[in-house]
Amino acid sequence: MIVRQLFFSLVLVLGFSVLAPVPALSAEVCFQCHDAKQFQARYVHEPVTASRCATCHNPHVARYQGLLRSREDILCYSCHKKQKTDFRQGIIHEPVSRGQCSVCHAPHASNRQALVRDNLAEDCFGCHKTLPREFKNTHKPFADGQCISCHRPHRADNLELLNREPDGLCRSCHEAPQLAESHKNYPGKITDCLSCHNPHGSERPALVRDVLHKPYEEGCATCHNTPGGNTMAACLTCHENVKSQMYAPHNHMTLHEGNSCLNCHSPHAGNDKALLKGPERLLCAACHEETLAGYKKSKSKHPPVKKCSQCHQSHGATDLAMLRGNGNDVCVQCHEDQGKFTHPVGPEVLDSHTGQMVTCVSCHNPMGTEYKYHLIEEGKKALCVLCHKTY
């Protein structure tokens, strides 16, 4: 009996010792294999200075790369609790939203404050691959790799993650007398700097964007002397090919006041022939923020496409959501066999609860849902009974 009690006591002691938290692992043990010099710099992460490697790493085995005890962002936010709250608000930088803190921050040591990696600009180009690294005329902060002199690295209240509104940001360096001297005979107050200038660089002097609007190149009178101001009618006088699209049942004109063209296009200069104010995805996101936020949160969604205009008309269309044709026409651009071996679709197949032609988007929502294959309902039954109510 006594032997049995001793045996169970020993089992309990061993059990608790296995379940107990792992004590702080001395860095001396880790540095037997890992070169200590790699963990030395002007700024050192606090757990490293305290020799608490085991705070983040499991010394034996782990589910995460680098033997991390948990997902990277969960580990970081376990100490940086204020940042966890702050980084949920506004427009979130994509590495932050994905929880990839180490894309910009060195986890152990760095020569830059806040453990920012030594060559932050190089890390920026790692994601922003389409952005040219240099121009014939390059803006000095861009040339010096000082991305954060204009952009916030974590979150902001604007899609470009700017430190402040664009004109105020420009004036923080370019003072009023300097602007007046370089903009002689400018009609009115100097505003909307980015409608003419590229903040990173240009092939033209003074960072004027590469492609000039023809009326701007010839002089201001064509647009600014138009009775009633620079109205949308003035734009359509030249761009007649767009008029039918803008007057279509679903268009980009109805929800905006004034000249809707200027919501997306610069009247002076741009980086491409369309004179877009910025990358298409950012322009679309400026109005469709809620839709894109839902897309990011959805469990199942269509893989990302390079441009929204691959599926949607830019100005207007007769089809719902300004699609480039009905749902089938859009999808078969990539899914060539769609409708040939799956559920029947097309003008001869009508949706019983809408009376409309069945298309791919009758069952799928490419912007994301909670169901597999981004179906609008659970695919085993709930989706089918929307149309097939009787058996």
CSV table of C-alpha atoms in Angstrom, one decimal:
chain,number,residue,atom,x,y,z
A,1,MET,CA,0.0,0.0,0.0
A,2,ILE,CA,2.8,2.4,0.9
A,3,VAL,CA,4.7,1.4,-2.2
A,4,ARG,CA,1.6,2.2,-4.3
A,5,GLN,CA,1.1,5.6,-2.7
A,6,LEU,CA,4.8,6.5,-3.3
A,7,PHE,CA,4.3,5.4,-7.0
A,8,PHE,CA,1.3,7.6,-7.6
A,9,SER,CA,3.0,10.5,-5.8
A,10,LEU,CA,6.0,10.2,-8.1
A,11,VAL,CA,3.7,10.1,-11.2
A,12,LEU,CA,2.0,13.3,-10.1
A,13,VAL,CA,5.3,15.1,-9.5
A,14,LEU,CA,6.6,14.0,-12.9
A,15,GLY,CA,3.3,15.0,-14.5
A,16,PHE,CA,3.4,18.5,-13.1
A,17,SER,CA,7.0,19.0,-14.1
A,18,VAL,CA,6.1,18.2,-17.7
A,19,LEU,CA,3.1,20.6,-17.7
A,20,ALA,CA,5.0,23.4,-16.0
A,21,PRO,CA,6.0,26.4,-18.1
A,22,VAL,CA,9.5,26.2,-19.8
A,23,PRO,CA,11.9,28.3,-17.7
A,24,ALA,CA,13.9,31.1,-19.3
A,25,LEU,CA,16.5,29.5,-21.5
A,26,SER,CA,19.9,31.0,-20.9
A,27,ALA,CA,21.3,32.6,-24.1
A,28,GLU,CA,24.6,31.1,-23.3
A,29,VAL,CA,23.2,27.7,-24.3
A,30,CYS,CA,21.8,29.2,-27.6
A,31,PHE,CA,25.0,30.9,-28.5
A,32,GLN,CA,26.9,27.6,-28.4
A,33,CYS,CA,25.4,27.2,-32.0
A,34,HIS,CA,24.2,30.7,-32.9
A,35,ASP,CA,26.8,33.4,-33.5
A,36,ALA,CA,26.3,36.0,-30.7
A,37,LYS,CA,27.5,38.8,-33.0
A,38,GLN,CA,24.3,38.5,-35.1
A,39,PHE,CA,22.4,39.6,-32.0
A,40,GLN,CA,24.4,42.7,-31.3
A,41,ALA,CA,23.6,46.2,-32.7
A,42,ARG,CA,22.8,49.7,-31.5
A,43,TYR,CA,19.2,48.6,-30.6
A,44,VAL,CA,18.6,45.1,-29.2
A,45,HIS,CA,15.2,43.6,-28.6
A,46,GLU,CA,14.4,43.5,-24.9
A,47,PRO,CA,14.0,39.7,-24.6
A,48,VAL,CA,17.4,39.2,-26.2
A,49,THR,CA,19.1,41.6,-23.8
A,50,ALA,CA,17.5,39.7,-20.9
A,51,SER,CA,18.7,36.3,-22.4
A,52,ARG,CA,15.1,35.2,-22.7
A,53,CYS,CA,15.3,33.4,-26.0
A,54,ALA,CA,12.6,30.9,-24.9
A,55,THR,CA,10.1,33.8,-24.6
A,56,CYS,CA,9.6,33.5,-28.4
A,57,HIS,CA,11.3,30.2,-29.3
A,58,ASN,CA,10.7,26.7,-28.3
A,59,PRO,CA,14.1,25.0,-28.0
A,60,HIS,CA,12.9,21.6,-29.0
A,61,VAL,CA,10.1,21.6,-31.6
A,62,ALA,CA,7.5,24.0,-32.9
A,63,ARG,CA,4.7,24.4,-35.5
A,64,TYR,CA,6.1,27.7,-36.8
A,65,GLN,CA,9.3,28.5,-38.8
A,66,GLY,CA,12.2,29.6,-36.6
A,67,LEU,CA,10.9,27.4,-33.8
A,68,LEU,CA,8.5,30.2,-32.8
A,69,ARG,CA,6.2,29.3,-30.0
A,70,SER,CA,3.2,30.9,-31.8
A,71,ARG,CA,2.2,32.8,-34.9
A,72,GLU,CA,4.5,35.9,-35.4
A,73,ASP,CA,1.9,38.6,-34.8
A,74,ILE,CA,0.5,36.8,-31.7
A,75,LEU,CA,4.0,36.7,-30.2
A,76,CYS,CA,4.6,40.4,-30.9
A,77,TYR,CA,1.2,41.6,-29.6
A,78,SER,CA,1.7,39.6,-26.4
A,79,CYS,CA,4.0,42.5,-25.4
A,80,HIS,CA,3.0,45.3,-27.7
A,81,LYS,CA,-0.6,45.4,-26.6
A,82,LYS,CA,-1.2,49.1,-27.5
A,83,GLN,CA,-0.2,48.5,-31.0
A,84,LYS,CA,-2.6,45.6,-31.3
A,85,THR,CA,-5.4,48.0,-30.7
A,86,ASP,CA,-4.1,50.9,-32.8
A,87,PHE,CA,-3.4,48.7,-35.8
A,88,ARG,CA,-7.0,47.6,-36.1
A,89,GLN,CA,-8.2,51.1,-37.1
A,90,GLY,CA,-8.2,52.9,-40.5
A,91,ILE,CA,-6.3,51.7,-43.5
A,92,ILE,CA,-3.9,49.0,-42.5
A,93,HIS,CA,-0.6,48.4,-44.3
A,94,GLU,CA,-0.8,44.9,-45.8
A,95,PRO,CA,2.2,43.3,-43.9
A,96,VAL,CA,0.5,44.5,-40.7
A,97,SER,CA,-2.9,43.1,-41.7
A,98,ARG,CA,-1.1,39.8,-42.5
A,99,GLY,CA,0.7,39.8,-39.1
A,100,GLN,CA,4.1,39.8,-40.8
A,101,CYS,CA,6.0,42.2,-38.4
A,102,SER,CA,9.4,40.9,-39.3
A,103,VAL,CA,9.0,42.1,-42.9
A,104,CYS,CA,10.0,45.5,-41.7
A,105,HIS,CA,11.4,44.9,-38.2
A,106,ALA,CA,14.4,42.9,-37.1
A,107,PRO,CA,13.3,40.5,-34.3
A,108,HIS,CA,16.6,40.5,-32.5
A,109,ALA,CA,18.8,43.6,-33.1
A,110,SER,CA,19.1,46.5,-35.5
A,111,ASN,CA,21.1,49.7,-35.9
A,112,ARG,CA,17.9,51.7,-36.4
A,113,GLN,CA,15.4,52.7,-33.8
A,114,ALA,CA,12.3,50.6,-33.3
A,115,LEU,CA,14.3,47.6,-34.6
A,116,VAL,CA,13.5,48.8,-38.2
A,117,ARG,CA,15.6,46.7,-40.6
A,118,ASP,CA,18.8,48.4,-41.7
A,119,ASN,CA,17.7,48.8,-45.4
A,120,LEU,CA,14.0,49.6,-45.0
A,121,ALA,CA,13.7,50.9,-48.6
A,122,GLU,CA,14.9,47.6,-49.9
A,123,ASP,CA,12.2,45.9,-47.9
A,124,CYS,CA,9.6,48.2,-49.4
A,125,PHE,CA,10.7,47.3,-52.9
A,126,GLY,CA,10.3,43.7,-51.9
A,127,CYS,CA,6.6,44.2,-52.0
A,128,HIS,CA,6.2,47.2,-54.3
A,129,LYS,CA,7.9,45.4,-57.2
A,130,THR,CA,6.2,47.5,-60.0
A,131,LEU,CA,7.5,50.8,-58.5
A,132,PRO,CA,10.6,52.0,-60.5
A,133,ARG,CA,13.7,52.3,-58.3
A,134,GLU,CA,15.0,55.4,-60.0
A,135,PHE,CA,13.8,58.0,-62.5
A,136,LYS,CA,15.6,60.5,-64.7
A,137,ASN,CA,14.5,63.1,-62.1
A,138,THR,CA,14.0,61.5,-58.7
A,139,HIS,CA,12.4,63.1,-55.6
A,140,LYS,CA,15.2,63.3,-53.0
A,141,PRO,CA,13.4,61.5,-50.2
A,142,PHE,CA,12.6,58.6,-52.6
A,143,ALA,CA,16.2,58.6,-53.9
A,144,ASP,CA,17.5,58.4,-50.3
A,145,GLY,CA,15.2,55.6,-49.4
A,146,GLN,CA,13.3,57.7,-46.9
A,147,CYS,CA,9.9,56.1,-47.5
A,148,ILE,CA,8.6,56.9,-44.0
A,149,SER,CA,9.3,60.6,-44.5
A,150,CYS,CA,6.0,60.6,-46.4
A,151,HIS,CA,4.3,57.3,-45.6
A,152,ARG,CA,3.1,55.8,-42.3
A,153,PRO,CA,4.4,52.2,-42.0
A,154,HIS,CA,1.5,50.7,-40.1
A,155,ARG,CA,-1.8,52.4,-40.5
A,156,ALA,CA,-3.3,55.7,-41.7
A,157,ASP,CA,-6.6,57.4,-42.6
A,158,ASN,CA,-5.8,57.4,-46.3
A,159,LEU,CA,-5.2,54.7,-48.9
A,160,GLU,CA,-1.7,55.9,-49.7
A,161,LEU,CA,-0.7,55.7,-46.0
A,162,LEU,CA,0.5,59.3,-46.1
A,163,ASN,CA,1.6,61.1,-43.0
A,164,ARG,CA,-1.0,63.9,-43.8
A,165,GLU,CA,-3.1,65.1,-46.6
A,166,PRO,CA,-1.0,65.5,-49.8
A,167,ASP,CA,-0.9,69.2,-50.2
A,168,GLY,CA,0.1,69.7,-46.6
A,169,LEU,CA,2.7,67.1,-46.9
A,170,CYS,CA,4.3,68.8,-50.0
A,171,ARG,CA,4.2,72.2,-48.2
A,172,SER,CA,6.1,70.8,-45.2
A,173,CYS,CA,9.2,71.0,-47.4
A,174,HIS,CA,8.2,73.3,-50.3
A,175,GLU,CA,7.4,76.8,-48.8
A,176,ALA,CA,4.9,79.3,-50.2
A,177,PRO,CA,7.4,81.7,-51.7
A,178,GLN,CA,9.2,78.9,-53.5
A,179,LEU,CA,5.9,77.6,-54.9
A,180,ALA,CA,4.8,81.0,-56.0
A,181,GLU,CA,8.0,81.5,-57.9
A,182,SER,CA,7.8,78.2,-59.7
A,183,HIS,CA,4.1,78.5,-60.5
A,184,LYS,CA,3.9,82.0,-62.1
A,185,ASN,CA,0.6,83.0,-63.6
A,186,TYR,CA,-1.1,80.0,-61.8
A,187,PRO,CA,-4.9,80.7,-61.7
A,188,GLY,CA,-5.9,80.8,-58.1
A,189,LYS,CA,-4.5,79.1,-55.0
A,190,ILE,CA,-1.9,76.4,-55.6
A,191,THR,CA,-3.5,73.1,-54.7
A,192,ASP,CA,-3.8,69.5,-55.7
A,193,CYS,CA,0.0,69.1,-56.2
A,194,LEU,CA,-0.3,65.4,-57.2
A,195,SER,CA,-2.5,66.3,-60.2
A,196,CYS,CA,0.7,67.5,-62.0
A,197,HIS,CA,3.6,66.0,-60.0
A,198,ASN,CA,4.7,62.5,-59.3
A,199,PRO,CA,6.0,62.3,-55.7
A,200,HIS,CA,8.5,59.7,-56.5
A,201,GLY,CA,10.1,60.8,-59.8
A,202,SER,CA,9.5,61.6,-63.5
A,203,GLU,CA,11.2,61.8,-66.8
A,204,ARG,CA,10.2,65.4,-66.9
A,205,PRO,CA,11.8,68.3,-64.9
A,206,ALA,CA,10.1,69.4,-61.7
A,207,LEU,CA,8.7,65.9,-61.3
A,208,VAL,CA,5.8,66.7,-63.7
A,209,ARG,CA,4.1,63.5,-64.6
A,210,ASP,CA,5.2,61.8,-67.8
A,211,VAL,CA,1.9,62.0,-69.8
A,212,LEU,CA,0.3,65.4,-70.3
A,213,HIS,CA,-3.4,66.0,-70.9
A,214,LYS,CA,-3.5,67.6,-74.4
A,215,PRO,CA,-5.4,70.7,-73.2
A,216,TYR,CA,-3.0,71.2,-70.4
A,217,GLU,CA,0.0,70.9,-72.7
A,218,GLU,CA,-1.5,73.5,-75.1
A,219,GLY,CA,-2.7,75.8,-72.4
A,220,CYS,CA,-5.4,76.1,-69.7
A,221,ALA,CA,-8.1,78.0,-71.7
A,222,THR,CA,-9.7,74.9,-73.3
A,223,CYS,CA,-11.1,73.7,-70.0
A,224,HIS,CA,-10.9,76.6,-67.6
A,225,ASN,CA,-12.7,79.0,-69.9
A,226,THR,CA,-15.6,76.6,-70.4
A,227,PRO,CA,-18.9,78.3,-69.3
A,228,GLY,CA,-19.9,77.0,-65.9
A,229,GLY,CA,-16.3,75.8,-65.1
A,230,ASN,CA,-14.6,72.5,-65.7
A,231,THR,CA,-17.7,70.4,-65.9
A,232,MET,CA,-18.2,66.8,-66.9
A,233,ALA,CA,-19.8,68.0,-70.1
A,234,ALA,CA,-16.5,69.7,-71.0
A,235,CYS,CA,-14.7,66.3,-70.7
A,236,LEU,CA,-17.3,64.5,-72.8
A,237,THR,CA,-17.0,67.1,-75.5
A,238,CYS,CA,-13.6,65.5,-76.4
A,239,HIS,CA,-14.1,62.0,-74.9
A,240,GLU,CA,-17.3,61.1,-76.8
A,241,ASN,CA,-16.5,57.4,-76.7
A,242,VAL,CA,-17.0,57.4,-73.0
A,243,LYS,CA,-20.4,59.2,-73.1
A,244,SER,CA,-22.6,56.1,-73.7
A,245,GLN,CA,-20.8,54.3,-70.8
A,246,MET,CA,-21.3,57.1,-68.4
A,247,TYR,CA,-25.0,57.3,-69.3
A,248,ALA,CA,-25.5,53.5,-68.9
A,249,PRO,CA,-27.9,52.2,-66.2
A,250,HIS,CA,-25.0,51.3,-63.9
A,251,ASN,CA,-22.3,53.9,-64.0
A,252,HIS,CA,-19.7,55.9,-62.1
A,253,MET,CA,-21.6,59.2,-62.3
A,254,THR,CA,-24.7,58.9,-60.2
A,255,LEU,CA,-23.3,59.0,-56.6
A,256,HIS,CA,-21.0,61.9,-57.0
A,257,GLU,CA,-21.5,65.7,-57.2
A,258,GLY,CA,-19.7,67.9,-59.7
A,259,ASN,CA,-17.3,66.4,-62.3
A,260,SER,CA,-17.2,62.7,-61.7
A,261,CYS,CA,-14.3,62.3,-64.2
A,262,LEU,CA,-12.0,64.0,-61.7
A,263,ASN,CA,-12.7,61.4,-59.0
A,264,CYS,CA,-10.3,59.1,-61.0
A,265,HIS,CA,-8.6,61.2,-63.6
A,266,SER,CA,-6.1,64.1,-63.4
A,267,PRO,CA,-7.1,67.0,-65.6
A,268,HIS,CA,-3.4,67.9,-66.1
A,269,ALA,CA,-0.9,65.0,-66.1
A,270,GLY,CA,-0.6,61.4,-65.3
A,271,ASN,CA,1.6,58.3,-65.4
A,272,ASP,CA,-0.3,56.6,-68.2
A,273,LYS,CA,-2.6,57.5,-71.1
A,274,ALA,CA,-5.7,57.2,-68.9
A,275,LEU,CA,-4.3,60.0,-66.7
A,276,LEU,CA,-5.4,58.0,-63.6
A,277,LYS,CA,-4.7,59.8,-60.3
A,278,GLY,CA,-3.1,56.6,-58.9
A,279,PRO,CA,-2.9,52.8,-59.2
A,280,GLU,CA,-6.3,51.5,-60.2
A,281,ARG,CA,-6.7,49.3,-57.1
A,282,LEU,CA,-6.3,52.3,-54.8
A,283,LEU,CA,-8.8,54.4,-56.8
A,284,CYS,CA,-11.4,51.7,-56.6
A,285,ALA,CA,-10.7,51.1,-52.9
A,286,ALA,CA,-11.3,54.8,-52.2
A,287,CYS,CA,-15.0,54.3,-52.8
A,288,HIS,CA,-15.4,50.6,-52.4
A,289,GLU,CA,-13.6,50.3,-49.1
A,290,GLU,CA,-16.4,48.3,-47.5
A,291,THR,CA,-16.5,45.8,-50.3
A,292,LEU,CA,-12.7,45.2,-50.3
A,293,ALA,CA,-12.7,44.9,-46.5
A,294,GLY,CA,-15.3,42.2,-46.8
A,295,TYR,CA,-13.2,40.5,-49.5
A,296,LYS,CA,-10.2,40.4,-47.1
A,297,LYS,CA,-12.2,38.9,-44.3
A,298,SER,CA,-14.0,36.2,-46.3
A,299,LYS,CA,-13.0,32.6,-45.8
A,300,SER,CA,-13.5,31.8,-49.5
A,301,LYS,CA,-12.9,34.2,-52.4
A,302,HIS,CA,-11.7,34.5,-56.0
A,303,PRO,CA,-7.9,34.8,-56.2
A,304,PRO,CA,-6.8,38.4,-56.6
A,305,VAL,CA,-6.8,39.9,-60.1
A,306,LYS,CA,-4.3,42.6,-61.2
A,307,LYS,CA,-7.0,45.2,-62.0
A,308,CYS,CA,-10.6,45.6,-61.2
A,309,SER,CA,-11.2,46.5,-64.8
A,310,GLN,CA,-10.5,43.0,-65.9
A,311,CYS,CA,-14.0,42.2,-64.8
A,312,HIS,CA,-15.7,45.6,-64.5
A,313,GLN,CA,-16.2,48.4,-66.9
A,314,SER,CA,-14.5,51.5,-65.7
A,315,HIS,CA,-17.2,54.1,-66.6
A,316,GLY,CA,-20.5,52.3,-66.9
A,317,ALA,CA,-22.4,49.3,-68.3
A,318,THR,CA,-25.8,47.8,-68.8
A,319,ASP,CA,-25.0,44.8,-66.6
A,320,LEU,CA,-25.2,44.7,-62.9
A,321,ALA,CA,-22.1,45.8,-61.0
A,322,MET,CA,-20.8,47.3,-64.2
A,323,LEU,CA,-19.6,43.9,-65.3
A,324,ARG,CA,-18.0,43.4,-68.7
A,325,GLY,CA,-21.0,41.5,-69.9
A,326,ASN,CA,-23.2,39.0,-68.0
A,327,GLY,CA,-21.6,36.8,-65.3
A,328,ASN,CA,-20.8,34.1,-67.8
A,329,ASP,CA,-19.1,36.5,-70.3
A,330,VAL,CA,-16.8,37.7,-67.6
A,331,CYS,CA,-15.9,34.4,-66.1
A,332,VAL,CA,-15.1,32.6,-69.4
A,333,GLN,CA,-12.3,35.1,-70.0
A,334,CYS,CA,-10.3,32.8,-67.8
A,335,HIS,CA,-12.6,29.8,-67.1
A,336,GLU,CA,-13.0,28.7,-70.7
A,337,ASP,CA,-14.8,25.4,-70.0
A,338,GLN,CA,-17.3,26.9,-67.5
A,339,GLY,CA,-20.9,25.9,-68.2
A,340,LYS,CA,-19.9,23.0,-70.5
A,341,PHE,CA,-19.6,20.3,-67.8
A,342,THR,CA,-21.1,21.9,-64.6
A,343,HIS,CA,-24.5,23.3,-63.8
A,344,PRO,CA,-26.3,24.6,-66.9
A,345,VAL,CA,-26.1,28.4,-67.5
A,346,GLY,CA,-27.1,30.8,-70.3
A,347,PRO,CA,-30.1,32.5,-71.7
A,348,GLU,CA,-32.2,29.3,-71.9
A,349,VAL,CA,-31.7,28.6,-68.2
A,350,LEU,CA,-33.7,31.0,-65.9
A,351,ASP,CA,-33.3,31.5,-62.2
A,352,SER,CA,-36.7,30.6,-60.8
A,353,HIS,CA,-36.6,33.1,-58.0
A,354,THR,CA,-35.4,36.1,-60.0
A,355,GLY,CA,-36.5,35.3,-63.5
A,356,GLN,CA,-33.1,36.2,-64.8
A,357,MET,CA,-30.6,34.2,-66.8
A,358,VAL,CA,-28.5,31.8,-64.7
A,359,THR,CA,-24.9,32.8,-64.7
A,360,CYS,CA,-21.8,32.0,-62.7
A,361,VAL,CA,-22.6,34.8,-60.3
A,362,SER,CA,-26.0,33.4,-59.6
A,363,CYS,CA,-24.3,30.9,-57.3
A,364,HIS,CA,-20.8,32.4,-56.8
A,365,ASN,CA,-19.8,35.7,-55.3
A,366,PRO,CA,-16.2,36.4,-56.4
A,367,MET,CA,-15.8,39.1,-53.7
A,368,GLY,CA,-16.0,36.4,-51.1
A,369,THR,CA,-18.3,34.4,-48.8
A,370,GLU,CA,-18.1,32.1,-45.9
A,371,TYR,CA,-18.7,29.0,-48.1
A,372,LYS,CA,-16.3,26.8,-50.1
A,373,TYR,CA,-15.8,28.0,-53.8
A,374,HIS,CA,-17.2,31.4,-52.6
A,375,LEU,CA,-20.7,30.0,-53.1
A,376,ILE,CA,-23.5,32.4,-51.9
A,377,GLU,CA,-24.9,29.6,-49.7
A,378,GLU,CA,-23.7,26.3,-48.3
A,379,GLY,CA,-23.4,24.0,-51.3
A,380,LYS,CA,-24.9,20.7,-50.1
A,381,LYS,CA,-28.5,21.9,-49.9
A,382,ALA,CA,-29.1,25.5,-49.0
A,383,LEU,CA,-27.8,26.8,-52.3
A,384,CYS,CA,-29.8,24.3,-54.4
A,385,VAL,CA,-33.2,24.9,-52.8
A,386,LEU,CA,-33.0,28.6,-53.7
A,387,CYS,CA,-34.2,27.4,-57.1
A,388,HIS,CA,-35.1,23.8,-56.7
A,389,LYS,CA,-37.9,24.1,-54.1
A,390,THR,CA,-39.7,20.9,-55.1
A,391,TYR,CA,-38.2,17.5,-55.8
